[in-house]
């Protein structure tokens, strides 16, 4: 197999360490950085202590087949272009019959399979609302938490490090290492796995297929990140893949899913194909995911409450989407100014001071060396400041932008997810008419209402998950941003203080 | 008399206090500012310790007739427009015969009188070089100093404060106070005088007329300062008048001149008119000023050295003129950015943070008040920073610009001043031919050469004066600029540190 991605993951105790880069956000790209490689969005979310499932659930997926760096030496980059052509689905379609679209759309064409929500159409929700089949697959309990309904959170959270294989190898491109480890079993389980991009893409499609109706599954990072230099482009692509993996690891439902565990436990081609075949035959996809959701000890909600909650989430996610996009626009403009005209101006100021110093030096008047030296130093200081200004966005604005960009991606999933819920609500509203026209029974109407309540609990649990992550992420990124901004301005002040001290006091 | 300007001046010991506003450069405009009213360019220049004349020379001109604020209540502003029409010269021409243009151009028309150098034409220098008249007026000795020939510097330097009469009076416009004081005679001599703008203009013309060939006499501040708001315009106009007065006070030849002392000792209209009449009859103007210059114990210079010095000063002043203009251009652009797009961008960032905070507040999720409060505070901090950025140029760049602007004015005088010297050098070069054609005697040729040497000593003394002032001024303004810049960045860092502290550490 060519062009494997390797990544590490580990179980982090829910109230344990926070893996942050602290002072050097770019340390993630430097395998020699002391303090271990970690990432910025990989720490535990605030208020997710409601762990219910055992950590043992994670052990089944531990990777066995680590292929060290250098085992593969093709360019990762090549993989970014062939996904849509053949690499991605061709394999499973040819080999396993293209069983992508299930859960009510059995036998549908490949065209439908490539829809955003392959598991349902506009008339989808009734597939679940009126389903007579027993629930298949792992049950997904929802509990009553302090702030509202919550998913079952594991005692340990997965943490994943996407590693750059360039350092210390002859390979160009990206490698991703995965290590699964429970701190207690660190010695035996901390093994990396390799994955090609098409595997990530396959995972994404599976997750979208299975959970997309209930959980926003953000797109994989763009293949092309525009407006960057080559080196930065590669860094950013890896960073975004890291962000995506971390977010998936953080999600209690996604991270504990069989398909995600399969991905993390990649051993060899044979095992992988077997796992794939099984995952692609999963029938609990699309709206059918709600059939596995089990509100534990929670009363059925009436439709008005269901609708109110849905409306509230809709309003919020739309408003946040606007706010995030606004911040991204402003941030982009600020980035341009900070890397363009502003440092150019500081540079010109610096040059003007230095030029004046040369002129003064040519005066023929003795004894002004103190002034001319100080003026030259001041000029050089402004040239230094120019460089600092130009480099600063990478140190702070970048992370603020990346976090907002990730949220833009997440928020972009909500209209479809909420659309499923809205459609379900509409169906339940029609229930009386359906009973009257004899299309459903009164019993079925009660079931529909109950299932709408279950869907609402799922949505509420997801929103609580979203909120806790959002609070954590924004708190963290704002802290990081401001911390770096403080350092930036302090460093400028310090440089100028030094420049000032070189002038004589008269 | 209407619309008097008042100003204070005082003798400052050459190694005594430095009258600087320190932290609040705009304190000059606030008569209530503690620590006394002073100005930014009024302190003693570096290396001007070669005082020779007695401080008693200054006492003759102490003002006697202080007219307190409110004694006059016309608008100063009116005066700025009538100078060219009638106010300025009409008075002296009508009353005293318009005796402006003398020293070789007796009886020339008013048109010539308004020339930049009313005292000489292209063929001017020979008026002095070949003059047979004995020198008239105060002799101006030039001594051999450490760095070269120097003017005779007084033990005490004049200091002048142009005061804003608006505060505490009903008057609108400007008033200028002059107080002449020897610290030892502070009780009796510290009296202000009032002057109208046309008096300043008259003084300027007298100084240009008398000293313009030897000393750069910068123009009075422009009547119109464009691109400013009304209040700032008035402040700037007064500040520039202050700068002009201070520079005149600082000059050993100008400040000790009879006409300048007359201006400082204004008593009443009768005395003033008498003094004016005398000043306007002064015949030692134009190139004839060199006849009063007496190099003390300095050997005659040969023409090659005279020419080399002249060329050196020419090169330097031109180069500095370029450097200063360059800095002004860059400073202007920086000013625009700092007061325009940059604060606007910080404001937008601030608003975006606050907007996101409002959105978060509407989430319905309990317990994120810490984040939303901190986010709002961060947003407000960036709005504060926007304001700080916009207001900063007034606190630092302004003074850097004003100093450079003043030097632009000074440097603009040099081409003409140096032109007089170049013309004299050319005349001396022609001396052999003139002797051969019998136009001058050998004795006259020797006199010409000797006088060119005297002119060179005057120019050298003036250049040394220029250099010492330049070194002092740029050292001072750079210190001030950097000090304010340090404070600015420290204040931003402090504000951001506070904003950072409001986020919870997780």
Tab-separated table of C-alpha atoms in Angstrom, chain A residues 18 44 46-47 147 312-313 316 319-324 326-327 329-331 333-335 337-338 341-342 345-346 348-349 351-353 355-356 359-368 370-372 374-375 378-379 382 385 400 404 463-464 467-468 470-476 478-483 485-486 488-490 492-494 496-500 502-506, chain B residues 18 44 46-47 147 312-313 316 319-324 326-327 329-331 333-335 337-338 341-342 345-346 348-349 351-353 355-356 359-368 370-372 374-375 378-379 382 385 400 404 463-464 467-468 470-476 478-483 485-486 488-490 492-494 496-500 502-506:
chain	number	residue	atom	x	y	z
A	18	UNK	CA	-4.406	19.451	28.568
A	44	UNK	CA	-10.785	17.923	26.621
A	46	UNK	CA	-15.358	21.777	29.216
A	47	UNK	CA	-18.168	20.062	31.073
A	147	UNK	CA	-27.417	21.493	31.312
A	312	UNK	CA	-33.752	27.690	18.930
A	313	UNK	CA	-30.849	25.613	17.623
A	316	UNK	CA	-28.385	29.998	17.156
A	319	UNK	CA	-26.455	33.532	14.025
A	320	UNK	CA	-23.163	31.935	14.950
A	321	UNK	CA	-22.518	31.097	11.316
A	322	UNK	CA	-22.938	34.805	10.483
A	323	UNK	CA	-20.709	35.854	13.367
A	324	UNK	CA	-18.014	33.369	12.456
A	326	UNK	CA	-17.884	38.028	9.780
A	327	UNK	CA	-14.861	37.380	11.986
A	329	UNK	CA	-13.712	38.256	6.718
A	330	UNK	CA	-12.309	40.817	9.134
A	331	UNK	CA	-9.486	38.501	10.122
A	333	UNK	CA	-8.376	41.704	5.878
A	334	UNK	CA	-6.344	42.195	9.032
A	335	UNK	CA	-4.019	39.407	7.936
A	337	UNK	CA	-2.726	44.470	6.260
A	338	UNK	CA	-0.394	42.921	8.822
A	341	UNK	CA	1.237	47.505	3.814
A	342	UNK	CA	1.859	47.802	7.553
A	345	UNK	CA	5.525	51.163	6.215
A	346	UNK	CA	7.557	50.272	9.307
A	348	UNK	CA	10.216	52.591	5.244
A	349	UNK	CA	10.265	54.413	8.579
A	351	UNK	CA	15.019	53.097	6.301
A	352	UNK	CA	14.254	56.818	6.622
A	353	UNK	CA	15.845	56.916	10.094
A	355	UNK	CA	19.140	57.305	5.828
A	356	UNK	CA	18.991	60.413	8.018
A	359	UNK	CA	23.309	62.047	6.124
A	360	UNK	CA	24.193	63.192	9.638
A	361	UNK	CA	27.333	61.085	9.456
A	362	UNK	CA	28.380	63.067	6.405
A	363	UNK	CA	28.035	66.405	8.206
A	364	UNK	CA	31.738	66.710	8.904
A	365	UNK	CA	30.792	67.785	12.426
A	366	UNK	CA	32.691	65.819	15.032
A	367	UNK	CA	31.066	64.219	18.008
A	368	UNK	CA	27.656	63.200	16.818
A	370	UNK	CA	26.127	58.862	19.650
A	371	UNK	CA	23.213	60.381	17.776
A	372	UNK	CA	23.945	58.713	14.456
A	374	UNK	CA	21.314	55.652	18.036
A	375	UNK	CA	19.420	56.805	14.957
A	378	UNK	CA	16.291	53.074	15.927
A	379	UNK	CA	15.980	52.563	12.182
A	382	UNK	CA	11.708	49.642	13.046
A	385	UNK	CA	9.317	45.618	14.041
A	400	UNK	CA	-8.176	32.332	15.684
A	404	UNK	CA	-13.365	29.934	13.198
A	463	UNK	CA	-26.164	20.786	20.831
A	464	UNK	CA	-24.865	20.402	24.364
A	467	UNK	CA	-21.830	24.172	23.128
A	468	UNK	CA	-19.331	22.612	25.519
A	470	UNK	CA	-17.499	25.710	21.470
A	471	UNK	CA	-17.004	27.229	24.916
A	472	UNK	CA	-13.817	25.277	25.353
A	473	UNK	CA	-12.473	26.066	21.894
A	474	UNK	CA	-13.233	29.777	21.937
A	475	UNK	CA	-12.002	30.206	25.459
A	476	UNK	CA	-8.800	28.472	24.487
A	478	UNK	CA	-9.035	33.660	22.628
A	479	UNK	CA	-6.623	33.069	25.476
A	480	UNK	CA	-3.984	31.976	23.047
A	481	UNK	CA	-4.665	34.916	20.765
A	482	UNK	CA	-4.499	37.488	23.531
A	483	UNK	CA	-1.469	35.877	25.118
A	485	UNK	CA	-0.810	39.619	21.256
A	486	UNK	CA	0.462	40.652	24.691
A	488	UNK	CA	3.930	40.805	20.592
A	489	UNK	CA	3.288	44.279	21.969
A	490	UNK	CA	5.584	43.686	24.925
A	492	UNK	CA	7.880	45.754	20.458
A	493	UNK	CA	7.910	47.916	23.587
A	494	UNK	CA	11.067	46.173	24.764
A	496	UNK	CA	11.814	50.359	21.379
A	497	UNK	CA	12.918	50.786	24.989
A	498	UNK	CA	16.312	49.504	23.990
A	499	UNK	CA	16.408	51.824	20.977
A	500	UNK	CA	15.400	54.725	23.219
A	502	UNK	CA	20.791	54.542	23.013
A	503	UNK	CA	20.026	58.224	22.750
A	504	UNK	CA	21.829	60.478	25.188
A	505	UNK	CA	19.846	62.151	27.906
A	506	UNK	CA	20.501	65.873	27.846
B	18	UNK	CA	15.619	71.889	30.138
B	44	UNK	CA	19.379	74.698	25.214
B	46	UNK	CA	24.088	70.841	22.834
B	47	UNK	CA	27.605	72.226	22.839
B	147	UNK	CA	34.589	71.872	16.501
B	312	UNK	CA	30.581	70.590	1.886
B	313	UNK	CA	27.786	72.586	3.509
B	316	UNK	CA	25.136	68.290	3.423
B	319	UNK	CA	21.257	65.669	1.425
B	320	UNK	CA	19.555	66.496	4.703
B	321	UNK	CA	16.805	68.310	2.858
B	322	UNK	CA	16.152	65.114	0.865
B	323	UNK	CA	16.259	62.977	4.007
B	324	UNK	CA	13.921	65.263	5.891
B	326	UNK	CA	11.543	61.661	2.697
B	327	UNK	CA	10.779	61.246	6.388
B	329	UNK	CA	6.397	61.874	3.198
B	330	UNK	CA	6.617	58.568	5.018
B	331	UNK	CA	5.419	60.126	8.251
B	333	UNK	CA	1.442	58.233	5.050
B	334	UNK	CA	1.933	56.591	8.419
B	335	UNK	CA	-0.209	59.281	10.019
B	337	UNK	CA	-2.851	54.850	8.155
B	338	UNK	CA	-2.758	55.279	11.924
B	341	UNK	CA	-7.782	52.250	8.112
B	342	UNK	CA	-5.844	50.785	11.039
B	345	UNK	CA	-9.848	47.575	11.462
B	346	UNK	CA	-9.259	47.253	15.219
B	348	UNK	CA	-14.170	45.983	13.427
B	349	UNK	CA	-12.253	43.241	15.233
B	351	UNK	CA	-17.142	44.626	17.149
B	352	UNK	CA	-16.795	41.098	15.751
B	353	UNK	CA	-15.721	39.774	19.167
B	355	UNK	CA	-21.032	40.320	18.228
B	356	UNK	CA	-19.855	36.745	18.725
B	359	UNK	CA	-24.532	35.280	19.725
B	360	UNK	CA	-23.030	33.028	22.402
B	361	UNK	CA	-25.257	34.714	24.966
B	362	UNK	CA	-28.265	33.649	22.937
B	363	UNK	CA	-27.226	29.982	22.939
B	364	UNK	CA	-29.563	29.060	25.754
B	365	UNK	CA	-26.698	27.087	27.259
B	366	UNK	CA	-26.181	27.911	30.901
B	367	UNK	CA	-22.836	28.740	32.399
B	368	UNK	CA	-20.953	30.434	29.632
B	370	UNK	CA	-17.442	33.856	31.924
B	371	UNK	CA	-16.664	33.327	28.246
B	372	UNK	CA	-19.176	35.834	26.922
B	374	UNK	CA	-14.508	37.940	28.635
B	375	UNK	CA	-15.240	38.007	24.904
B	378	UNK	CA	-11.810	41.599	24.673
B	379	UNK	CA	-13.977	43.248	22.013
B	382	UNK	CA	-9.865	46.251	20.714
B	385	UNK	CA	-6.953	50.027	21.070
B	400	UNK	CA	8.762	64.127	14.842
B	404	UNK	CA	11.300	67.752	10.465
B	463	UNK	CA	26.909	75.607	10.256
B	464	UNK	CA	28.283	74.740	13.669
B	467	UNK	CA	24.766	71.188	13.634
B	468	UNK	CA	24.639	71.627	17.402
B	470	UNK	CA	20.273	69.713	14.825
B	471	UNK	CA	21.982	67.193	17.081
B	472	UNK	CA	20.113	68.519	20.063
B	473	UNK	CA	16.754	68.666	18.283
B	474	UNK	CA	16.922	65.228	16.686
B	475	UNK	CA	18.250	63.613	19.816
B	476	UNK	CA	15.415	65.173	21.745
B	478	UNK	CA	13.780	60.854	18.723
B	479	UNK	CA	13.903	60.269	22.464
B	480	UNK	CA	10.478	61.742	22.821
B	481	UNK	CA	9.142	59.731	19.898
B	482	UNK	CA	10.528	56.438	21.143
B	483	UNK	CA	9.477	57.139	24.714
B	485	UNK	CA	6.033	54.691	21.325
B	486	UNK	CA	7.198	52.526	24.221
B	488	UNK	CA	1.904	53.223	23.590
B	489	UNK	CA	2.879	49.596	23.079
B	490	UNK	CA	3.154	48.989	26.811
B	492	UNK	CA	-1.718	48.131	24.576
B	493	UNK	CA	0.056	45.123	26.105
B	494	UNK	CA	-1.353	46.047	29.503
B	496	UNK	CA	-4.607	43.029	26.377
B	497	UNK	CA	-3.112	41.412	29.474
B	498	UNK	CA	-6.172	42.524	31.376
B	499	UNK	CA	-8.473	41.235	28.637
B	500	UNK	CA	-6.591	37.924	28.665
B	502	UNK	CA	-10.737	37.529	32.106
B	503	UNK	CA	-10.766	34.222	30.296
B	504	UNK	CA	-10.797	31.136	32.501
B	505	UNK	CA	-7.746	28.971	32.586
B	506	UNK	CA	-8.685	25.375	31.876
